[in-house]
Short mmCIF file of C-alpha atoms in Angstrom, two decimals:
data_model
loop_
_atom_site.label_atom_id
_atom_site.label_comp_id
_atom_site.label_asym_id
_atom_site.label_seq_id
_atom_site.Cartn_x
_atom_site.Cartn_y
_atom_site.Cartn_z
CA MET A 1 0.00 0.00 0.00
CA THR A 2 1.29 3.45 -0.90
CA GLN A 3 1.86 6.13 1.71
CA ASP A 4 -1.15 8.10 0.42
CA GLY A 5 -3.28 4.98 0.67
CA ARG A 6 -2.17 4.38 4.22
CA LEU A 7 -2.95 7.96 5.20
CA ALA A 8 -6.40 7.76 3.60
CA ARG A 9 -7.15 4.52 5.45
CA GLU A 10 -5.88 6.03 8.72
CA ARG A 11 -8.22 9.02 8.30
CA ALA A 12 -11.14 6.73 7.52
CA LEU A 13 -10.51 4.60 10.60
CA ARG A 14 -9.72 7.46 12.98
CA TRP A 15 -13.35 8.38 13.54
CA LEU A 16 -14.78 4.89 13.86
CA PRO A 17 -14.41 4.60 17.67
CA LEU A 18 -16.31 7.89 17.97
CA ALA A 19 -19.05 6.41 15.79
CA PHE A 20 -19.20 3.40 18.10
CA GLY A 21 -19.46 5.73 21.09
CA ILE A 22 -22.32 7.62 19.45
CA ALA A 23 -24.08 4.32 18.71
CA GLY A 24 -23.59 3.34 22.34
CA ALA A 25 -25.04 6.64 23.58
CA LEU A 26 -28.07 6.22 21.33
CA GLY A 27 -28.58 2.66 22.57
CA LEU A 28 -28.30 3.79 26.18
CA GLY A 29 -30.83 6.54 25.54
CA ALA A 30 -33.28 4.11 23.95
CA TRP A 31 -33.03 1.75 26.91
CA LEU A 32 -33.44 4.56 29.45
CA GLN A 33 -36.67 5.60 27.74
CA LEU A 34 -37.94 2.01 27.85
CA ALA A 35 -36.86 1.57 31.47
CA TRP A 36 -38.81 4.67 32.54
CA GLN A 37 -41.93 3.40 30.80
CA GLN A 38 -41.52 0.07 32.57
CA ILE A 39 -40.89 1.60 36.01
CA VAL A 40 -44.10 3.68 36.05
CA HIS A 41 -46.36 1.01 34.50
CA PRO A 42 -48.86 -0.12 37.19
CA LEU A 43 -49.34 -3.70 35.97
CA GLU A 44 -47.07 -6.72 35.83
CA LEU A 45 -44.67 -6.85 32.91
CA PHE A 46 -43.53 -10.33 33.88
CA GLY A 47 -45.75 -12.95 35.44
CA HIS A 48 -43.93 -13.06 38.78
CA GLU A 49 -43.44 -9.38 39.59
CA GLY A 50 -46.45 -9.41 41.91
CA VAL A 51 -44.91 -12.20 43.97
CA ILE A 52 -41.69 -10.20 44.33
CA VAL A 53 -43.82 -7.40 45.78
CA ASP A 54 -45.34 -9.95 48.19
CA HIS A 55 -41.85 -10.81 49.48
CA VAL A 56 -41.03 -7.16 50.12
CA ALA A 57 -44.43 -6.48 51.72
CA ARG A 58 -43.98 -9.37 54.14
CA LEU A 59 -40.58 -8.07 55.24
CA LEU A 60 -42.03 -4.61 55.76
CA ARG A 61 -44.62 -6.10 58.10
CA GLY A 62 -41.94 -7.99 60.02
CA GLU A 63 -43.05 -11.40 58.73
CA ALA A 64 -40.67 -14.17 57.71
CA ILE A 65 -40.22 -15.08 54.07
CA TYR A 66 -38.96 -18.63 54.38
CA GLY A 67 -41.54 -20.76 56.14
CA PRO A 68 -44.12 -23.49 55.51
CA PRO A 69 -46.25 -23.03 52.38
CA GLU A 70 -49.36 -21.01 53.23
CA LEU A 71 -52.47 -20.14 51.25
CA LYS A 72 -51.40 -16.49 51.26
CA PHE A 73 -47.74 -16.95 50.41
CA VAL A 74 -45.06 -19.38 49.25
CA PRO A 75 -41.57 -17.92 48.67
CA PHE A 76 -39.45 -18.17 45.56
CA LEU A 77 -36.17 -20.07 45.61
CA TYR A 78 -33.92 -16.98 45.66
CA THR A 79 -31.76 -15.62 48.46
CA PRO A 80 -33.18 -12.42 50.01
CA GLY A 81 -30.71 -9.68 49.06
CA TYR A 82 -32.96 -8.06 46.45
CA TYR A 83 -35.93 -8.03 48.83
CA TRP A 84 -33.83 -6.41 51.57
CA LEU A 85 -32.70 -3.64 49.22
CA CYS A 86 -36.28 -2.98 48.10
CA VAL A 87 -37.30 -2.72 51.75
CA ALA A 88 -34.50 -0.22 52.35
CA PHE A 89 -35.89 2.04 49.59
CA SER A 90 -39.58 1.33 50.16
CA TRP A 91 -40.11 4.79 51.65
CA LEU A 92 -39.44 6.32 48.22
CA GLY A 93 -42.61 5.15 46.51
CA ASP A 94 -45.05 2.50 45.42
CA LEU A 95 -44.00 -1.14 45.72
CA ALA A 96 -46.18 -2.04 42.75
CA PHE A 97 -43.97 -1.44 40.96
CA ILE A 98 -41.94 1.76 41.09
CA VAL A 99 -39.51 0.88 43.89
CA PRO A 100 -38.51 -2.68 42.86
CA ARG A 101 -38.23 -1.77 39.18
CA ALA A 102 -36.21 1.34 40.02
CA VAL A 103 -33.86 -0.82 42.12
CA SER A 104 -33.36 -3.08 39.09
CA ALA A 105 -32.89 -0.16 36.68
CA LEU A 106 -30.35 1.55 38.95
CA SER A 107 -28.56 -1.77 39.37
CA THR A 108 -28.32 -2.02 35.59
CA LEU A 109 -26.86 1.49 35.44
CA LEU A 110 -24.32 0.47 38.10
CA ALA A 111 -23.34 -2.55 36.01
CA MET A 112 -22.91 -0.26 33.00
CA GLY A 113 -20.93 2.18 35.12
CA CYS A 114 -18.49 -0.56 36.12
CA LEU A 115 -17.59 -1.05 32.47
CA VAL A 116 -16.08 2.42 32.09
CA PRO A 117 -13.35 2.29 34.79
CA MET A 118 -12.45 -1.26 33.77
CA ILE A 119 -11.98 -0.12 30.16
CA LEU A 120 -10.02 2.96 31.25
CA ARG A 121 -7.75 0.84 33.43
CA ALA A 122 -7.12 -1.47 30.47
CA GLY A 123 -5.91 1.48 28.40
CA GLY A 124 -9.12 2.37 26.60
CA ASN A 125 -10.91 5.70 26.72
CA VAL A 126 -14.34 7.00 27.65
CA VAL A 127 -15.60 6.58 24.08
CA TRP A 128 -15.03 2.84 24.27
CA GLY A 129 -16.66 2.83 27.70
CA ILE A 130 -19.78 4.50 26.32
CA ALA A 131 -19.80 2.04 23.42
CA ALA A 132 -19.64 -0.89 25.86
CA ALA A 133 -22.39 0.53 28.08
CA GLY A 134 -24.54 1.17 25.03
CA VAL A 135 -24.16 -2.30 23.58
CA TYR A 136 -25.06 -3.73 27.00
CA ALA A 137 -28.17 -1.51 27.03
CA LEU A 138 -29.14 -2.73 23.56
CA GLY A 139 -28.55 -6.29 24.75
CA ALA A 140 -31.76 -5.95 26.81
CA SER A 141 -33.59 -7.10 23.67
CA GLN A 142 -31.84 -10.48 23.97
CA VAL A 143 -33.37 -11.06 27.43
CA GLU A 144 -36.88 -9.70 26.89
CA ALA A 145 -36.02 -6.27 28.34
CA TRP A 146 -35.47 -7.82 31.77
CA TYR A 147 -33.06 -5.14 33.05
CA ALA A 148 -35.69 -2.95 34.78
CA LEU A 149 -38.18 -5.58 35.93
CA ALA A 150 -38.99 -6.44 39.54
CA GLN A 151 -36.63 -9.40 39.63
CA VAL A 152 -33.36 -10.32 41.34
CA ASP A 153 -31.13 -10.59 38.27
CA SER A 154 -30.15 -6.96 37.64
CA LEU A 155 -28.97 -6.47 41.21
CA PHE A 156 -27.14 -9.80 41.06
CA VAL A 157 -25.28 -8.78 37.89
CA ALA A 158 -24.45 -5.35 39.35
CA VAL A 159 -22.74 -6.98 42.33
CA LEU A 160 -20.96 -9.38 39.97
CA ALA A 161 -19.76 -6.36 37.98
CA LEU A 162 -18.33 -4.83 41.16
CA ALA A 163 -16.61 -8.13 41.92
CA MET A 164 -15.09 -8.27 38.43
CA THR A 165 -13.88 -4.69 38.79
CA ALA A 166 -12.13 -5.79 41.98
CA VAL A 167 -10.64 -8.83 40.21
CA GLN A 168 -9.06 -6.53 37.64
CA ARG A 169 -7.55 -4.27 40.32
CA ALA A 170 -6.66 -6.65 43.18
CA ARG A 171 -3.00 -6.68 44.22
CA THR A 172 -2.67 -7.86 47.82
CA ALA A 173 -4.18 -10.78 49.72
CA MET A 174 -6.61 -8.38 51.42
CA HIS A 175 -7.75 -7.15 48.02
CA TRP A 176 -8.52 -10.72 46.97
CA PHE A 177 -10.30 -11.29 50.28
CA ALA A 178 -12.52 -8.32 49.39
CA VAL A 179 -13.16 -9.94 46.01
CA GLY A 180 -14.42 -13.01 47.86
CA LEU A 181 -16.69 -10.85 50.02
CA LEU A 182 -18.22 -9.32 46.90
CA PHE A 183 -18.98 -12.79 45.56
CA ALA A 184 -20.57 -13.59 48.92
CA ILE A 185 -22.78 -10.50 48.56
CA ALA A 186 -23.66 -11.68 45.05
CA PHE A 187 -24.69 -15.02 46.57
CA TRP A 188 -27.13 -13.24 48.88
CA CYS A 189 -28.67 -11.69 45.76
CA LYS A 190 -28.78 -14.98 43.83
CA GLN A 191 -27.18 -18.32 44.58
CA SER A 192 -25.18 -18.26 41.33
CA GLY A 193 -22.82 -15.76 42.95
CA LEU A 194 -21.20 -18.62 44.86
CA PHE A 195 -20.65 -20.51 41.60
CA ALA A 196 -19.05 -17.46 39.96
CA GLY A 197 -16.73 -16.94 42.94
CA ILE A 198 -15.58 -20.54 42.92
CA ILE A 199 -14.76 -20.35 39.20
CA VAL A 200 -12.64 -17.22 39.71
CA ALA A 201 -10.84 -18.85 42.63
CA LEU A 202 -10.09 -21.96 40.56
CA VAL A 203 -8.72 -20.02 37.60
CA MET A 204 -6.60 -17.74 39.78
CA VAL A 205 -4.83 -20.81 41.24
CA LEU A 206 -2.83 -20.66 38.01
CA ALA A 207 -1.55 -17.23 39.05
CA SER A 208 -1.21 -17.62 42.80
CA PHE A 209 -2.55 -20.13 45.30
CA ARG A 210 -2.54 -17.31 47.86
CA TYR A 211 -4.94 -15.29 45.69
CA SER A 212 -7.34 -18.21 45.45
CA LEU A 213 -7.16 -18.93 49.15
CA ALA A 214 -7.97 -15.29 49.94
CA ILE A 215 -10.99 -15.38 47.60
CA VAL A 216 -12.30 -18.54 49.23
CA ALA A 217 -11.76 -17.02 52.69
CA GLY A 218 -13.75 -13.93 51.71
CA ILE A 219 -16.58 -16.06 50.33
CA ALA A 220 -16.63 -18.19 53.48
CA VAL A 221 -16.69 -15.18 55.81
CA GLY A 222 -19.56 -13.63 53.86
CA ILE A 223 -21.68 -16.78 53.61
CA VAL A 224 -20.92 -19.29 56.37
CA PRO A 225 -21.68 -17.23 59.53
CA PRO A 226 -25.14 -16.10 58.31
CA LEU A 227 -25.97 -19.66 57.24
CA ALA A 228 -24.80 -20.96 60.62
CA TRP A 229 -27.02 -18.42 62.38
CA ILE A 230 -29.99 -19.49 60.25
CA ALA A 231 -29.26 -23.14 61.02
CA LEU A 232 -29.00 -22.47 64.76
CA ALA A 233 -32.31 -20.62 64.57
CA GLY A 234 -33.82 -23.85 63.28
CA ASN A 235 -35.15 -22.43 60.02
CA ASP A 236 -34.71 -25.48 57.80
CA TRP A 237 -37.23 -23.95 55.39
CA PHE A 238 -34.58 -21.45 54.28
CA PHE A 239 -32.27 -24.28 53.24
CA PHE A 240 -35.15 -26.10 51.56
CA TYR A 241 -36.13 -23.15 49.35
CA VAL A 242 -32.66 -21.77 48.69
CA PHE A 243 -30.69 -25.02 48.24
CA ALA A 244 -32.93 -28.09 48.01
CA ILE A 245 -35.32 -26.79 45.38
CA PRO A 246 -32.65 -25.49 42.93
CA ALA A 247 -30.57 -28.67 43.39
CA GLY A 248 -33.65 -30.83 42.93
CA PHE A 249 -34.43 -29.37 39.53
CA GLY A 250 -30.98 -30.18 38.11
CA GLN A 251 -29.74 -29.44 34.60
CA ASP A 252 -31.58 -29.99 31.33
CA LEU A 253 -28.92 -30.85 28.77
CA ALA A 254 -31.56 -30.93 26.05
CA LYS A 255 -31.47 -27.12 26.22
CA LEU A 256 -27.86 -27.15 25.06
CA GLY A 257 -29.04 -26.99 21.44
CA LEU A 258 -31.14 -23.92 22.20
CA LEU A 259 -28.16 -22.32 23.90
CA LEU A 260 -25.86 -22.95 20.94
CA ARG A 261 -28.36 -22.10 18.19
CA HIS A 262 -30.17 -19.16 19.73
CA ASP A 263 -28.35 -17.67 22.73
CA VAL A 264 -24.65 -17.78 21.83
CA PRO A 265 -24.49 -16.61 18.15
CA PRO A 266 -25.56 -12.99 18.83
CA LEU A 267 -22.67 -12.63 21.29
CA LEU A 268 -19.91 -14.13 19.15
CA PRO A 269 -18.36 -10.92 17.67
CA ALA A 270 -17.47 -9.58 21.11
CA GLY A 271 -16.42 -13.09 22.09
CA PHE A 272 -13.83 -13.08 19.33
CA LEU A 273 -12.56 -9.70 20.54
CA GLY A 274 -12.22 -11.10 24.07
CA ILE A 275 -10.31 -14.15 22.84
CA GLY A 276 -8.05 -11.92 20.76
CA LEU A 277 -7.34 -9.83 23.87
CA LEU A 278 -6.34 -12.92 25.88
CA VAL A 279 -4.05 -14.16 23.10
CA MET A 280 -2.29 -10.82 22.73
CA LEU A 281 -1.82 -10.34 26.47
CA TRP A 282 -0.38 -13.85 26.80
CA ARG A 283 2.00 -13.34 23.87
CA GLN A 284 3.14 -10.01 25.32
CA GLY A 285 4.01 -11.68 28.62
CA GLN A 286 1.14 -10.11 30.61
CA ARG A 287 0.03 -13.51 31.83
CA ASP A 288 -1.27 -12.41 35.22
CA LEU A 289 -3.61 -9.94 33.54
CA ALA A 290 -4.62 -12.52 30.94
CA LEU A 291 -5.54 -14.95 33.74
CA ARG A 292 -7.63 -12.29 35.46
CA TYR A 293 -9.63 -11.66 32.31
CA ALA A 294 -9.90 -15.40 31.68
CA ALA A 295 -11.26 -15.83 35.22
CA ILE A 296 -13.80 -13.06 34.63
CA GLY A 297 -14.88 -14.59 31.33
CA ALA A 298 -15.12 -18.13 32.70
CA ALA A 299 -17.14 -17.01 35.73
CA LEU A 300 -19.65 -14.92 33.78
CA ALA A 301 -20.04 -17.37 30.91
CA GLY A 302 -20.19 -20.34 33.26
CA THR A 303 -22.85 -18.67 35.41
CA ALA A 304 -24.97 -17.83 32.36
CA ILE A 305 -24.67 -21.32 30.86
CA ALA A 306 -25.42 -23.09 34.14
CA GLY A 307 -28.44 -20.87 34.70
CA ARG A 308 -29.76 -21.34 31.17
CA LEU A 309 -29.43 -25.13 31.34
CA HIS A 310 -31.12 -25.28 34.74
CA VAL A 311 -34.59 -26.75 34.46
CA GLY A 312 -36.88 -23.75 34.25
CA GLY A 313 -33.99 -21.38 33.46
CA HIS A 314 -35.29 -18.47 31.38
CA VAL A 315 -33.46 -15.92 29.20
CA ASN A 316 -32.82 -13.73 32.25
CA THR A 317 -30.02 -16.14 33.18
CA LEU A 318 -28.08 -14.84 30.17
CA ILE A 319 -27.63 -11.32 31.58
CA PRO A 320 -24.14 -12.12 32.99
CA ALA A 321 -23.11 -13.23 29.48
CA LEU A 322 -24.42 -9.94 28.05
CA TRP A 323 -22.32 -7.98 30.53
CA LEU A 324 -19.32 -10.10 29.52
CA MET A 325 -20.13 -9.31 25.89
CA ALA A 326 -20.03 -5.59 26.65
CA LEU A 327 -16.80 -5.88 28.63
CA SER A 328 -15.15 -7.90 25.85
CA LEU A 329 -16.18 -5.34 23.28
CA GLY A 330 -14.89 -2.44 25.38
CA ILE A 331 -11.58 -3.86 26.59
CA GLY A 332 -10.88 -6.25 23.72
CA GLY A 333 -11.93 -3.76 21.06
CA SER A 334 -9.94 -0.83 22.47
CA PHE A 335 -6.84 -2.94 23.16
CA LEU A 336 -6.78 -4.52 19.71
CA TRP A 337 -7.52 -1.16 18.11
CA GLN A 338 -4.53 0.46 19.80
CA HIS A 339 -2.24 -2.41 18.90
CA GLY A 340 -3.56 -2.72 15.36
CA GLY A 341 -0.97 -0.55 13.67
CA LEU A 342 -0.67 0.32 10.04
CA ASP A 343 2.43 -1.73 9.23
CA SER A 344 2.23 -4.56 6.73
CA THR A 345 1.86 -7.30 9.35
CA SER A 346 -1.13 -5.82 11.17
CA ARG A 347 -2.82 -3.50 8.70
CA TRP A 348 -6.02 -5.56 8.84
CA ALA A 349 -6.31 -5.50 12.65
CA ARG A 350 -8.28 -2.29 12.93
CA PRO A 351 -10.66 -3.03 10.04
CA LEU A 352 -11.34 -6.43 11.60
CA VAL A 353 -12.05 -4.85 14.98
CA ALA A 354 -14.34 -2.33 13.29
CA VAL A 355 -16.27 -5.10 11.55
CA LEU A 356 -16.66 -7.13 14.73
CA VAL A 357 -17.80 -4.12 16.80
CA ALA A 358 -20.28 -3.01 14.14
CA LEU A 359 -21.57 -6.56 13.79
CA GLN A 360 -22.03 -6.85 17.54
CA PHE A 361 -24.11 -3.69 17.62
CA ALA A 362 -26.19 -4.94 14.70
CA LEU A 363 -26.86 -8.35 16.27
CA VAL A 364 -28.20 -7.00 19.56
CA SER A 365 -29.95 -3.88 18.30
CA ASP A 366 -33.72 -3.64 18.63
CA ASP A 367 -36.18 -0.78 18.65
CA PHE A 368 -37.71 -2.14 21.89
CA SER A 369 -41.22 -1.59 20.53
CA ARG A 370 -42.40 -5.09 21.42
CA PHE A 371 -41.36 -4.55 25.04
CA ARG A 372 -43.10 -1.22 25.60
CA PRO A 373 -45.94 -1.37 28.14
CA ALA A 374 -49.48 -0.49 27.11
CA SER A 375 -50.10 3.25 27.27
CA ASN A 376 -53.45 2.79 29.04
CA GLY A 377 -52.00 0.78 31.92
CA ALA A 378 -53.28 3.17 34.61
CA ALA A 379 -56.86 3.06 33.30
CA VAL A 380 -56.81 -0.73 33.05
CA ALA A 381 -55.36 -1.06 36.56
CA ALA A 382 -58.17 1.15 37.87
CA GLU A 383 -60.73 -0.99 36.02
CA MET A 384 -59.32 -4.20 37.51
CA ARG A 385 -59.28 -2.78 41.04
CA ALA A 386 -62.85 -1.52 40.65
CA THR A 387 -63.95 -5.01 39.64
CA LEU A 388 -62.24 -6.47 42.70
CA ALA A 389 -63.79 -3.80 44.95
CA ARG A 390 -67.25 -5.01 43.93
CA ALA A 391 -66.39 -8.67 44.55
CA GLN A 392 -67.25 -10.47 47.76
CA LYS A 393 -64.42 -10.52 50.31
CA PRO A 394 -62.03 -12.01 51.24
CA LEU A 395 -60.30 -12.71 47.95
CA LEU A 396 -57.69 -15.31 47.04
CA LEU A 397 -55.35 -13.85 44.42
CA PRO A 398 -52.48 -16.29 43.77
CA GLY A 399 -49.52 -14.11 42.84
CA LEU A 400 -51.74 -11.09 42.15
CA GLY A 401 -52.00 -9.57 45.61
CA TYR A 402 -50.45 -6.33 44.35
CA LEU A 403 -53.88 -5.52 42.87
CA ILE A 404 -55.26 -5.03 46.39
CA GLY A 405 -52.00 -3.95 48.00
CA GLU A 406 -51.24 -7.03 50.10
CA PRO A 407 -50.08 -10.65 49.72
CA ALA A 408 -53.29 -12.53 49.01
CA GLY A 409 -52.41 -15.88 47.52
CA ALA A 410 -49.49 -18.22 46.95
CA ASP A 411 -48.11 -18.07 43.41
CA PRO A 412 -48.78 -21.35 41.54
CA VAL A 413 -45.21 -21.54 40.23
CA ALA A 414 -43.79 -21.34 43.77
CA VAL A 415 -46.29 -23.98 44.89
CA ASN A 416 -45.33 -26.24 41.99
CA ASP A 417 -41.65 -25.92 42.92
CA VAL A 418 -42.43 -27.28 46.39
CA MET A 419 -44.65 -30.04 45.01
CA ARG A 420 -42.04 -31.14 42.52
CA ILE A 421 -39.18 -31.38 44.99
CA SER A 422 -41.04 -32.51 48.11
CA PRO A 423 -44.69 -33.58 47.80
CA SER A 424 -44.78 -34.28 51.54
CA ARG A 425 -43.96 -30.62 52.31
CA ALA A 426 -46.65 -29.46 49.88
CA ARG A 427 -49.38 -31.77 51.22
CA PRO A 428 -50.46 -29.54 54.17
CA PHE A 429 -50.82 -26.61 51.76
CA LEU A 430 -52.98 -28.62 49.36
CA GLU A 431 -55.10 -29.88 52.21
CA ALA A 432 -55.59 -26.34 53.50
CA LEU A 433 -56.60 -25.19 50.01
CA GLN A 434 -59.10 -28.03 49.71
CA GLU A 435 -60.55 -27.20 53.12
CA ALA A 436 -60.85 -23.50 52.25
CA MET A 437 -62.70 -24.35 49.04
CA VAL A 438 -65.09 -26.77 50.76
CA GLU A 439 -65.90 -24.24 53.48
CA ARG A 440 -66.37 -21.43 50.91
CA ARG A 441 -63.89 -19.39 52.95
CA PHE A 442 -63.13 -17.03 50.07
CA GLY A 443 -65.63 -14.77 48.41
CA GLY A 444 -63.69 -14.98 45.16
CA VAL A 445 -60.58 -16.30 43.49
CA VAL A 446 -58.58 -14.51 40.78
CA LEU A 447 -56.52 -16.61 38.37
CA GLU A 448 -54.89 -15.74 35.08
CA ASP A 449 -56.72 -17.44 32.25
CA PHE A 450 -54.15 -20.18 31.61
CA LEU A 451 -53.97 -21.02 35.30
CA ARG A 452 -57.77 -20.90 35.58
CA GLN A 453 -58.02 -23.65 32.99
CA ARG A 454 -55.04 -25.61 34.26
CA TYR A 455 -56.34 -25.74 37.82
CA GLU A 456 -59.98 -26.36 36.94
CA PRO A 457 -59.94 -29.67 38.93
CA ARG A 458 -59.02 -27.78 42.12
CA TYR A 459 -61.46 -24.91 41.77
CA GLY A 460 -64.17 -26.04 39.34
CA ALA A 461 -66.33 -27.85 41.90
CA TYR A 462 -66.43 -24.81 44.16
CA CYS A 463 -66.11 -21.75 41.90
CA ARG A 464 -67.65 -20.53 38.67
CA ALA A 465 -65.99 -18.18 36.20
CA VAL A 466 -67.51 -14.69 36.38
CA GLY A 467 -65.33 -13.05 33.74
CA PRO A 468 -62.02 -11.25 33.14
CA LEU A 469 -61.06 -8.29 35.29
CA THR A 470 -60.61 -6.23 32.13
CA VAL A 471 -61.72 -6.49 28.52
CA ASP A 472 -58.37 -5.09 27.34
CA SER A 473 -56.29 -8.28 27.25
CA ASP A 474 -53.40 -6.58 25.46
CA ALA A 475 -52.87 -4.11 28.31
CA VAL A 476 -52.24 -6.91 30.82
CA ARG A 477 -50.18 -9.07 28.49
CA PRO A 478 -46.66 -9.35 29.90
CA ARG A 479 -43.77 -8.04 27.80
CA ALA A 480 -41.37 -10.67 29.17
CA GLY A 481 -41.71 -14.32 30.10
CA LEU A 482 -44.78 -16.47 29.66
CA ASP A 483 -48.17 -15.02 28.82
CA PHE A 484 -50.72 -16.59 31.19
CA GLY A 485 -53.55 -14.46 29.88
CA THR A 486 -55.97 -12.01 31.46
CA PRO A 487 -56.84 -12.41 35.17
CA TRP A 488 -60.30 -13.88 35.68
CA LEU A 489 -62.59 -13.58 38.69
CA LEU A 490 -64.09 -16.82 40.02
CA ALA A 491 -67.01 -16.62 42.45
CA PRO A 492 -68.34 -19.33 44.82
CA ARG A 493 -71.00 -21.60 43.35
#
């Protein structure tokens, strides 16, 4: 290539990182607009958000979460960190659903914020940081816009992001101990945090056994004493919900094809950038740094894969992999861009990086229109509450207690989890439900249409279908997860 050709190519490539930063800023803006619409929407956007509110409401009233299945409430299988944080901010607003969704949205912003200092520390600049944050924001389309929903995952990933930031920076044994504590905090948000911490500890053995030992010590200090206190308090229900149920479900290897065909391909361009980064660091002799990034990648990818293959694992389990995608694009892209000079041996490095970054943006981009809540949500919520106000009391609302502002029925999915793992533990609940139906203890039952039909044998002999709580089925259709249909009111026969 002639000198003039090289100069022309250099000018053409010079502005590409800025273009990526602009694309990232636009993606971030689009997600922020969607997140705000989700936060203020007064109806569920995922079929279990109401049950999350039930958890928080119980804590606010000083009631335990983990206990025997009751007609009013059965807990999910998650650790309680997300519920605690929602309680801490409950004074700021409505639990259904402004506070819990805002906690998730702010957690997502924290995860994005962690990308920037990690990229700067790796030698990149703010433009690459904005590009990484933006591509992570756009990645919401790959997980049904889960980032701002009332669920545990966004907080979990934010704490993981803090842990990975610490992995990049740790120097002394005390630093690595703090890394372990962060993984322990991640565990209290979702059990997968323990798995991620163990993976990092195992990989870092290759760098220093002392590092790994410090990580394990931090994890143990953050997890073992609270678990010992719970055990001494005699709350075996905590261990049943948090450990026995997830372990009982196991892994579904049949989902491996779905993972490889559907979940992994959109993340491959950034994956190639991450692999290229590891290769270059290793060849340059920066093996300690390469091992740190390898540990981060293995932990995040391993957590996402294990969660996706778990029986019942939904697309939300892929959020750690999306954050890894953004980190790989930011650090890998900026590093390879800087080291992709214009000499004859590496003149294709920058064009290749440009293609991979552009392709990554294209693969995860979405206009988010299919995730936007119905604009008449407030009117429909008022209609549904008015229908319930006219119904005979008390009401049994499995998983829909947010409609009347209190836990008012155990979610069928949580009940099914107990039944699947331990029918003997579920039997008292089922007997209590049968007794309540026979005695006509409830003036009405509200079930989403799919559940109404599925559980006809349990309710049909005692209740008749009155009709849906709203005629606008589209307004109550969730924008993530399974669509169970419009809630129906059942009245005693």
